[in-house]
């Protein structure tokens, strides 16, 4: 009996490592579980804080909402909110048309300006790092308090006094003061409005081009120096190199900049459409404001689809 017991113990000892190995996860599986853990946290946050409110806003847009004790009261009215937004609310339609016009005018200017500045910053010169930081600075400091200072609205953010002095450096009417200082008086109102609009556009142009300049600069740095050397050996000028090599190579990044610029212009809280939507929501008209927001979202999607479809015909994609 003792021999049988010893054999049983030996067999159990030999079998236990095999059983233990079955429960040990490999390194690749552990890495996969870590990845699923990180993605799971993101997915839970996205579903709870983004997807669920998005679905609720879509439901609100088809209902007449009323705040009640313990929740939101809803009465199904179908497409009535959408119809009222476009047929009865003239401010909303006018703001939409105005926003589309401004976006159509500003986007090409921002893209052309960004390409020009990126080409300049891609050259080797003293102070290049400082110049790059200057053009990207608005992206870093474009916070609420800074924008309040620029717009002279420090009192709304809890800062009283001194906002006018700080904001005067950004005001467009400084052009009139400069003209008066130079001895130019009594210019026509039309000419004065043109000068003011141009200076305002220049400020907005520089302020809204930081990300685009950075993206195009990264695309320019991805161009192989060998291609420029080959073009120089073939006798190509800098102008020909830009149009035939540089522009086609960075064209995918230009498309990304166009999409970013359009979206950034549409979702700017300062534009008229967003102001109307937020005001309706503040006045407890959640269903009506949700319908306006979803209609605005659909218009943005259609515009982006048209822009991408048109630009994709001229975009050069390098295939290895």
mmCIF file with all atom_site columns, C-alpha atoms in Angstrom, residues 148-153 162-178 195-201 203-204:
data_model
loop_
_atom_site.group_PDB
_atom_site.id
_atom_site.type_symbol
_atom_site.label_atom_id
_atom_site.label_alt_id
_atom_site.label_comp_id
_atom_site.label_asym_id
_atom_site.label_entity_id
_atom_site.label_seq_id
_atom_site.pdbx_PDB_ins_code
_atom_site.Cartn_x
_atom_site.Cartn_y
_atom_site.Cartn_z
_atom_site.occupancy
_atom_site.B_iso_or_equiv
_atom_site.pdbx_formal_charge
_atom_site.auth_seq_id
_atom_site.auth_comp_id
_atom_site.auth_asym_id
_atom_site.auth_atom_id
_atom_site.pdbx_PDB_model_num
ATOM 1  C CA . UNK A 1 148 ? -13.200 87.742  -22.645 1.00 0.00 ? 148 UNK A CA 1
ATOM 2  C CA . UNK A 1 149 ? -10.257 90.138  -22.450 1.00 0.00 ? 149 UNK A CA 1
ATOM 3  C CA . UNK A 1 150 ? -10.025 90.340  -26.238 1.00 0.00 ? 150 UNK A CA 1
ATOM 4  C CA . UNK A 1 151 ? -13.743 90.935  -26.639 1.00 0.00 ? 151 UNK A CA 1
ATOM 5  C CA . UNK A 1 152 ? -13.924 93.329  -23.670 1.00 0.00 ? 152 UNK A CA 1
ATOM 6  C CA . UNK A 1 153 ? -16.374 91.095  -21.791 1.00 0.00 ? 153 UNK A CA 1
ATOM 7  C CA . UNK A 1 162 ? -9.843  97.199  -16.928 1.00 0.00 ? 162 UNK A CA 1
ATOM 8  C CA . UNK A 1 163 ? -11.374 95.112  -19.684 1.00 0.00 ? 163 UNK A CA 1
ATOM 9  C CA . UNK A 1 164 ? -11.677 98.065  -22.029 1.00 0.00 ? 164 UNK A CA 1
ATOM 10 C CA . UNK A 1 165 ? -8.000  98.920  -21.667 1.00 0.00 ? 165 UNK A CA 1
ATOM 11 C CA . UNK A 1 166 ? -6.930  95.356  -22.326 1.00 0.00 ? 166 UNK A CA 1
ATOM 12 C CA . UNK A 1 167 ? -9.269  94.854  -25.262 1.00 0.00 ? 167 UNK A CA 1
ATOM 13 C CA . UNK A 1 168 ? -8.405  98.080  -27.112 1.00 0.00 ? 168 UNK A CA 1
ATOM 14 C CA . UNK A 1 169 ? -5.282  96.519  -28.544 1.00 0.00 ? 169 UNK A CA 1
ATOM 15 C CA . UNK A 1 170 ? -7.513  94.100  -30.470 1.00 0.00 ? 170 UNK A CA 1
ATOM 16 C CA . UNK A 1 171 ? -10.179 96.533  -31.621 1.00 0.00 ? 171 UNK A CA 1
ATOM 17 C CA . UNK A 1 172 ? -10.543 97.220  -35.329 1.00 0.00 ? 172 UNK A CA 1
ATOM 18 C CA . UNK A 1 173 ? -11.364 100.909 -34.823 1.00 0.00 ? 173 UNK A CA 1
ATOM 19 C CA . UNK A 1 174 ? -7.722  101.503 -33.977 1.00 0.00 ? 174 UNK A CA 1
ATOM 20 C CA . UNK A 1 175 ? -7.324  101.837 -37.743 1.00 0.00 ? 175 UNK A CA 1
ATOM 21 C CA . UNK A 1 176 ? -9.385  105.026 -37.658 1.00 0.00 ? 176 UNK A CA 1
ATOM 22 C CA . UNK A 1 177 ? -7.254  106.351 -34.821 1.00 0.00 ? 177 UNK A CA 1
ATOM 23 C CA . UNK A 1 178 ? -4.119  105.514 -36.777 1.00 0.00 ? 178 UNK A CA 1
ATOM 24 C CA . UNK A 1 195 ? -10.769 99.092  -43.858 1.00 0.00 ? 195 UNK A CA 1
ATOM 25 C CA . UNK A 1 196 ? -12.269 97.936  -40.563 1.00 0.00 ? 196 UNK A CA 1
ATOM 26 C CA . UNK A 1 197 ? -13.612 94.709  -42.052 1.00 0.00 ? 197 UNK A CA 1
ATOM 27 C CA . UNK A 1 198 ? -10.250 93.935  -43.639 1.00 0.00 ? 198 UNK A CA 1
ATOM 28 C CA . UNK A 1 199 ? -8.351  94.498  -40.409 1.00 0.00 ? 199 UNK A CA 1
ATOM 29 C CA . UNK A 1 200 ? -10.860 92.422  -38.470 1.00 0.00 ? 200 UNK A CA 1
ATOM 30 C CA . UNK A 1 201 ? -10.539 89.613  -41.022 1.00 0.00 ? 201 UNK A CA 1
ATOM 31 C CA . UNK A 1 203 ? -6.913  89.364  -36.989 1.00 0.00 ? 203 UNK A CA 1
ATOM 32 C CA . UNK A 1 204 ? -9.401  86.496  -37.245 1.00 0.00 ? 204 UNK A CA 1
#
